């Protein structure tokens, strides 16, 4: 399973990349607005830190403008992945861009049929939003399960399931159990994955007992 971080905050991205566990980054217009920084230079800086796919989302909703924006964004770096919304115009842009060898992330996926269309359009990634479905009383993880089944039925599909809108550590575990290819996780949740009270308690005991030996390794 690949781990992406879902943020436009460069300090968080640098810190997480330093652990060697980061495979990519996803951003969206809301995350860029939250960062308060310039979009294109932020994407360029992220791409220089993380060699894996970095999603940069088009702002337009019509095909022609999406394509013009994608043209600008994909020139920023080789690892820019163009993020398009799951609309007919977005799918048309996906088909054109992926046919051209550009990585495309089709975002705002809320149904299995939408994911089917994204795969037909040649998407590199489809982003089903788990948390936002849970927010309205539906089961986001069920969508991941349905998409996994559909994609496995058609081995000629080449689209990775990128589980998005992750709100809890259990979302990560459940997406992994189902077999999502990628998970994009906010920095705080990514760091929380390592936490277990028995690890902390066990380590405290080992450190204390080691002190008693009076030895040192180096
Ligand atoms: C994915 O690419 C999106 O940026 C993100 O996961 C959306 O998450 P949210 O529903 O917490 O905003």
mmCIF file of C-alpha atoms and ligand atoms in Angstrom:
data_model
loop_
_atom_site.group_PDB
_atom_site.id
_atom_site.type_symbol
_atom_site.label_atom_id
_atom_site.label_comp_id
_atom_site.label_asym_id
_atom_site.label_seq_id
_atom_site.Cartn_x
_atom_site.Cartn_y
_atom_site.Cartn_z
ATOM 1 C CA UNK A 1 0.000 0.000 0.000
ATOM 2 C CA UNK A 2 1.268 3.450 -0.866
ATOM 3 C CA UNK A 3 1.091 6.300 1.662
ATOM 4 C CA UNK A 4 0.355 9.837 0.493
ATOM 5 C CA UNK A 5 -0.020 12.836 2.776
ATOM 6 C CA UNK A 6 -3.077 15.040 2.295
ATOM 7 C CA UNK A 7 -1.788 18.564 2.894
ATOM 8 C CA UNK A 8 -0.189 21.619 1.289
ATOM 9 C CA UNK A 9 1.873 22.439 4.408
ATOM 10 C CA UNK A 10 5.506 22.168 3.368
ATOM 11 C CA UNK A 11 6.901 21.801 6.891
ATOM 12 C CA UNK A 12 4.684 18.759 7.514
ATOM 13 C CA UNK A 13 5.599 17.269 4.137
ATOM 14 C CA UNK A 14 9.340 17.736 4.777
ATOM 15 C CA UNK A 15 9.092 16.178 8.225
ATOM 16 C CA UNK A 16 7.114 13.151 7.014
ATOM 17 C CA UNK A 17 9.332 12.674 3.960
ATOM 18 C CA UNK A 18 12.391 12.530 6.260
ATOM 19 C CA UNK A 19 11.078 9.247 7.737
ATOM 20 C CA UNK A 20 11.192 7.643 4.286
ATOM 21 C CA UNK A 21 7.593 6.437 4.397
ATOM 22 C CA UNK A 22 6.000 8.942 2.051
ATOM 23 C CA UNK A 23 5.095 7.883 -1.502
ATOM 24 C CA UNK A 24 3.238 11.008 -2.636
ATOM 25 C CA UNK A 25 1.163 14.068 -1.760
ATOM 26 C CA UNK A 26 -2.389 15.205 -2.477
ATOM 27 C CA UNK A 27 -3.531 18.810 -2.371
ATOM 28 C CA UNK A 28 -6.832 20.437 -3.229
ATOM 29 C CA UNK A 29 -8.023 24.050 -3.539
ATOM 30 C CA UNK A 30 -9.191 24.089 0.093
ATOM 31 C CA UNK A 31 -5.803 22.890 1.353
ATOM 32 C CA UNK A 32 -4.021 25.485 -0.808
ATOM 33 C CA UNK A 33 -6.331 28.225 0.541
ATOM 34 C CA UNK A 34 -5.626 27.023 4.103
ATOM 35 C CA UNK A 35 -1.856 27.215 3.513
ATOM 36 C CA UNK A 36 -2.211 30.847 2.410
ATOM 37 C CA UNK A 37 0.577 30.286 -0.126
ATOM 38 C CA UNK A 38 0.958 30.637 -3.896
ATOM 39 C CA UNK A 39 -0.377 27.504 -5.629
ATOM 40 C CA UNK A 40 2.197 26.955 -8.364
ATOM 41 C CA UNK A 41 5.283 27.646 -6.263
ATOM 42 C CA UNK A 42 3.921 25.451 -3.463
ATOM 43 C CA UNK A 43 3.440 22.551 -5.900
ATOM 44 C CA UNK A 44 6.975 23.100 -7.257
ATOM 45 C CA UNK A 45 8.429 23.006 -3.749
ATOM 46 C CA UNK A 46 6.465 19.879 -2.802
ATOM 47 C CA UNK A 47 7.593 18.126 -5.997
ATOM 48 C CA UNK A 48 11.207 18.885 -5.125
ATOM 49 C CA UNK A 49 10.790 17.240 -1.699
ATOM 50 C CA UNK A 50 8.708 14.197 -2.678
ATOM 51 C CA UNK A 51 9.642 12.364 -5.893
ATOM 52 C CA UNK A 52 6.339 10.443 -6.011
ATOM 53 C CA UNK A 53 3.023 11.680 -7.457
ATOM 54 C CA UNK A 54 1.957 15.142 -6.252
ATOM 55 C CA UNK A 55 -1.687 15.964 -7.013
ATOM 56 C CA UNK A 56 -2.419 19.508 -8.170
ATOM 57 C CA UNK A 57 -6.093 20.205 -8.827
ATOM 58 C CA UNK A 58 -7.494 22.216 -11.702
ATOM 59 C CA UNK A 59 -9.708 25.118 -10.648
ATOM 60 C CA UNK A 60 -11.894 25.217 -13.770
ATOM 61 C CA UNK A 61 -15.031 23.146 -14.272
ATOM 62 C CA UNK A 62 -15.154 23.196 -18.100
ATOM 63 C CA UNK A 63 -13.039 20.923 -20.284
ATOM 64 C CA UNK A 64 -11.219 23.594 -22.304
ATOM 65 C CA UNK A 65 -10.081 25.608 -19.303
ATOM 66 C CA UNK A 66 -9.198 22.454 -17.367
ATOM 67 C CA UNK A 67 -6.904 21.454 -20.231
ATOM 68 C CA UNK A 68 -5.276 24.894 -20.312
ATOM 69 C CA UNK A 69 -4.713 24.779 -16.550
ATOM 70 C CA UNK A 70 -3.391 21.216 -16.748
ATOM 71 C CA UNK A 71 -0.913 22.361 -19.386
ATOM 72 C CA UNK A 72 0.510 24.912 -16.931
ATOM 73 C CA UNK A 73 0.468 22.560 -13.941
ATOM 74 C CA UNK A 74 2.103 19.579 -15.611
ATOM 75 C CA UNK A 75 5.025 21.738 -16.707
ATOM 76 C CA UNK A 76 5.880 22.446 -13.049
ATOM 77 C CA UNK A 77 7.517 19.026 -12.525
ATOM 78 C CA UNK A 78 7.514 15.493 -13.902
ATOM 79 C CA UNK A 79 5.743 14.118 -10.811
ATOM 80 C CA UNK A 80 2.758 16.478 -10.973
ATOM 81 C CA UNK A 81 -0.482 14.510 -11.107
ATOM 82 C CA UNK A 82 -3.371 16.492 -12.521
ATOM 83 C CA UNK A 83 -6.414 16.277 -10.299
ATOM 84 C CA UNK A 84 -9.778 16.662 -12.037
ATOM 85 C CA UNK A 85 -13.299 16.458 -10.620
ATOM 86 C CA UNK A 86 -15.542 13.484 -11.328
ATOM 87 C CA UNK A 87 -17.765 15.242 -13.870
ATOM 88 C CA UNK A 88 -18.199 14.597 -17.592
ATOM 89 C CA UNK A 89 -15.802 17.452 -18.379
ATOM 90 C CA UNK A 90 -13.358 16.093 -15.807
ATOM 91 C CA UNK A 91 -13.536 12.612 -17.344
ATOM 92 C CA UNK A 92 -12.996 14.047 -20.815
ATOM 93 C CA UNK A 93 -9.922 15.884 -19.533
ATOM 94 C CA UNK A 94 -8.775 12.688 -17.800
ATOM 95 C CA UNK A 95 -9.015 10.719 -21.038
ATOM 96 C CA UNK A 96 -7.074 13.352 -22.991
ATOM 97 C CA UNK A 97 -4.371 13.830 -20.348
ATOM 98 C CA UNK A 98 -3.831 10.158 -19.543
ATOM 99 C CA UNK A 99 -3.672 9.382 -23.270
ATOM 100 C CA UNK A 100 -0.846 11.866 -23.353
ATOM 101 C CA UNK A 101 1.104 10.090 -20.596
ATOM 102 C CA UNK A 102 0.146 12.485 -17.806
ATOM 103 C CA UNK A 103 -0.814 11.049 -14.407
ATOM 104 C CA UNK A 104 -4.405 11.929 -13.509
ATOM 105 C CA UNK A 105 -6.213 11.727 -10.172
ATOM 106 C CA UNK A 106 -10.003 11.811 -10.547
ATOM 107 C CA UNK A 107 -11.325 13.289 -7.345
ATOM 108 C CA UNK A 108 -14.649 13.729 -5.532
ATOM 109 C CA UNK A 109 -15.718 10.129 -6.152
ATOM 110 C CA UNK A 110 -18.779 9.134 -4.149
ATOM 111 C CA UNK A 111 -20.153 6.113 -6.042
ATOM 112 C CA UNK A 112 -18.967 2.868 -7.593
ATOM 113 C CA UNK A 113 -20.338 3.886 -10.996
ATOM 114 C CA UNK A 114 -18.290 7.080 -10.870
ATOM 115 C CA UNK A 115 -15.197 4.975 -10.127
ATOM 116 C CA UNK A 116 -16.054 2.730 -13.079
ATOM 117 C CA UNK A 117 -16.112 5.791 -15.346
ATOM 118 C CA UNK A 118 -12.800 7.057 -13.957
ATOM 119 C CA UNK A 119 -11.167 3.728 -14.834
ATOM 120 C CA UNK A 120 -12.734 3.817 -18.321
ATOM 121 C CA UNK A 121 -11.263 7.300 -18.768
ATOM 122 C CA UNK A 122 -7.791 5.938 -17.970
ATOM 123 C CA UNK A 123 -7.323 7.589 -14.567
ATOM 124 C CA UNK A 124 -4.077 6.803 -12.752
ATOM 125 C CA UNK A 125 -5.906 7.249 -9.445
ATOM 126 C CA UNK A 126 -9.533 7.520 -8.381
ATOM 127 C CA UNK A 127 -10.183 9.243 -5.043
ATOM 128 C CA UNK A 128 -13.249 7.943 -3.164
ATOM 129 C CA UNK A 129 -13.976 10.263 -0.195
ATOM 130 C CA UNK A 130 -14.600 8.035 2.817
ATOM 131 C CA UNK A 131 -15.041 10.647 5.566
ATOM 132 C CA UNK A 132 -17.493 12.804 3.635
ATOM 133 C CA UNK A 133 -19.746 9.774 3.048
ATOM 134 C CA UNK A 134 -19.539 8.867 6.750
ATOM 135 C CA UNK A 135 -20.413 12.502 7.555
ATOM 136 C CA UNK A 136 -23.821 12.120 5.889
ATOM 137 C CA UNK A 137 -24.575 8.798 7.552
ATOM 138 C CA UNK A 138 -23.394 6.533 4.710
ATOM 139 C CA UNK A 139 -20.609 3.950 4.854
ATOM 140 C CA UNK A 140 -17.525 5.315 3.104
ATOM 141 C CA UNK A 141 -15.635 2.068 3.514
ATOM 142 C CA UNK A 142 -18.375 0.174 1.692
ATOM 143 C CA UNK A 143 -17.578 2.294 -1.376
ATOM 144 C CA UNK A 144 -13.913 1.237 -1.212
ATOM 145 C CA UNK A 145 -15.066 -2.394 -1.022
ATOM 146 C CA UNK A 146 -17.351 -2.010 -4.056
ATOM 147 C CA UNK A 147 -14.679 -0.309 -6.158
ATOM 148 C CA UNK A 148 -12.107 -2.979 -5.218
ATOM 149 C CA UNK A 149 -14.513 -5.701 -6.381
ATOM 150 C CA UNK A 150 -15.314 -3.936 -9.652
ATOM 151 C CA UNK A 151 -11.695 -3.169 -10.507
ATOM 152 C CA UNK A 152 -10.674 -6.752 -9.678
ATOM 153 C CA UNK A 153 -13.382 -7.996 -12.067
ATOM 154 C CA UNK A 154 -11.671 -6.163 -14.918
ATOM 155 C CA UNK A 155 -7.897 -6.685 -14.818
ATOM 156 C CA UNK A 156 -7.471 -4.454 -17.878
ATOM 157 C CA UNK A 157 -8.381 -1.451 -15.703
ATOM 158 C CA UNK A 158 -5.220 0.278 -14.615
ATOM 159 C CA UNK A 159 -6.564 2.710 -12.021
ATOM 160 C CA UNK A 160 -5.356 2.736 -8.419
ATOM 161 C CA UNK A 161 -7.883 3.203 -5.614
ATOM 162 C CA UNK A 162 -6.687 6.194 -3.610
ATOM 163 C CA UNK A 163 -8.688 6.186 -0.365
ATOM 164 C CA UNK A 164 -9.252 9.856 0.520
ATOM 165 C CA UNK A 165 -11.046 11.984 3.108
ATOM 166 C CA UNK A 166 -9.462 9.907 5.840
ATOM 167 C CA UNK A 167 -10.526 10.994 9.318
ATOM 168 C CA UNK A 168 -9.333 8.213 11.645
ATOM 169 C CA UNK A 169 -6.560 5.656 12.034
ATOM 170 C CA UNK A 170 -9.217 2.960 11.626
ATOM 171 C CA UNK A 171 -10.011 4.339 8.158
ATOM 172 C CA UNK A 172 -6.400 3.561 7.216
ATOM 173 C CA UNK A 173 -6.550 0.034 8.641
ATOM 174 C CA UNK A 174 -9.901 -0.748 7.019
ATOM 175 C CA UNK A 175 -8.811 0.614 3.635
ATOM 176 C CA UNK A 176 -5.707 -1.589 3.857
ATOM 177 C CA UNK A 177 -7.784 -4.646 4.796
ATOM 178 C CA UNK A 178 -9.977 -4.115 1.740
ATOM 179 C CA UNK A 179 -6.975 -3.605 -0.515
ATOM 180 C CA UNK A 180 -7.022 0.091 -1.439
ATOM 181 C CA UNK A 181 -3.846 0.744 -3.422
ATOM 182 C CA UNK A 182 -3.104 4.114 -1.853
ATOM 183 C CA UNK A 183 -4.286 6.031 1.158
ATOM 184 C CA UNK A 184 -3.964 9.804 1.493
ATOM 185 C CA UNK A 185 -3.836 10.834 5.103
ATOM 186 C CA UNK A 186 -3.700 14.156 6.997
ATOM 187 C CA UNK A 187 -0.322 14.601 8.783
ATOM 188 C CA UNK A 188 -1.705 14.214 12.327
ATOM 189 C CA UNK A 189 -3.391 10.903 11.496
ATOM 190 C CA UNK A 190 -0.295 9.648 9.682
ATOM 191 C CA UNK A 191 1.735 10.279 12.847
ATOM 192 C CA UNK A 192 -0.954 8.741 15.059
ATOM 193 C CA UNK A 193 -0.655 5.414 13.169
ATOM 194 C CA UNK A 194 2.544 4.603 15.060
ATOM 195 C CA UNK A 195 1.059 5.176 18.500
ATOM 196 C CA UNK A 196 0.330 2.372 20.955
ATOM 197 C CA UNK A 197 0.397 2.754 24.751
ATOM 198 C CA UNK A 198 2.026 -0.669 25.176
ATOM 199 C CA UNK A 199 4.856 0.392 22.850
ATOM 200 C CA UNK A 200 5.443 3.520 24.966
ATOM 201 C CA UNK A 201 5.254 1.615 28.255
ATOM 202 C CA UNK A 202 7.461 -1.200 26.971
ATOM 203 C CA UNK A 203 10.064 1.222 25.710
ATOM 204 C CA UNK A 204 10.125 3.112 29.039
ATOM 205 C CA UNK A 205 10.845 -0.178 30.833
ATOM 206 C CA UNK A 206 13.594 -1.164 28.408
ATOM 207 C CA UNK A 207 15.252 2.252 28.750
ATOM 208 C CA UNK A 208 15.103 2.072 32.571
ATOM 209 C CA UNK A 209 16.413 -1.520 32.687
ATOM 210 C CA UNK A 210 19.216 -0.727 30.260
ATOM 211 C CA UNK A 211 20.363 2.127 32.537
ATOM 212 C CA UNK A 212 20.652 -0.382 35.389
ATOM 213 C CA UNK A 213 23.201 -2.416 33.415
ATOM 214 C CA UNK A 214 25.601 0.557 33.347
ATOM 215 C CA UNK A 215 26.612 -0.474 29.822
ATOM 216 C CA UNK A 216 26.711 1.493 26.567
ATOM 217 C CA UNK A 217 26.626 0.185 23.012
ATOM 218 C CA UNK A 218 28.581 3.003 21.362
HETATM 219 C C1 LIG B 1 -8.226 14.082 -1.377
HETATM 220 O O1 LIG B 1 -7.490 14.150 -2.329
HETATM 221 C C2 LIG B 1 -8.779 15.257 -0.689
HETATM 222 O O2 LIG B 1 -7.800 16.256 -0.703
HETATM 223 C C3 LIG B 1 -9.101 15.014 0.770
HETATM 224 O O3 LIG B 1 -8.803 13.694 1.166
HETATM 225 C C4 LIG B 1 -10.436 15.493 1.198
HETATM 226 O O4 LIG B 1 -10.561 15.273 2.568
HETATM 227 P P1 LIG B 1 -11.658 16.023 3.463
HETATM 228 O O5 LIG B 1 -12.984 15.402 3.194
HETATM 229 O O6 LIG B 1 -11.201 15.776 4.871
HETATM 230 O O7 LIG B 1 -11.605 17.464 3.083
#
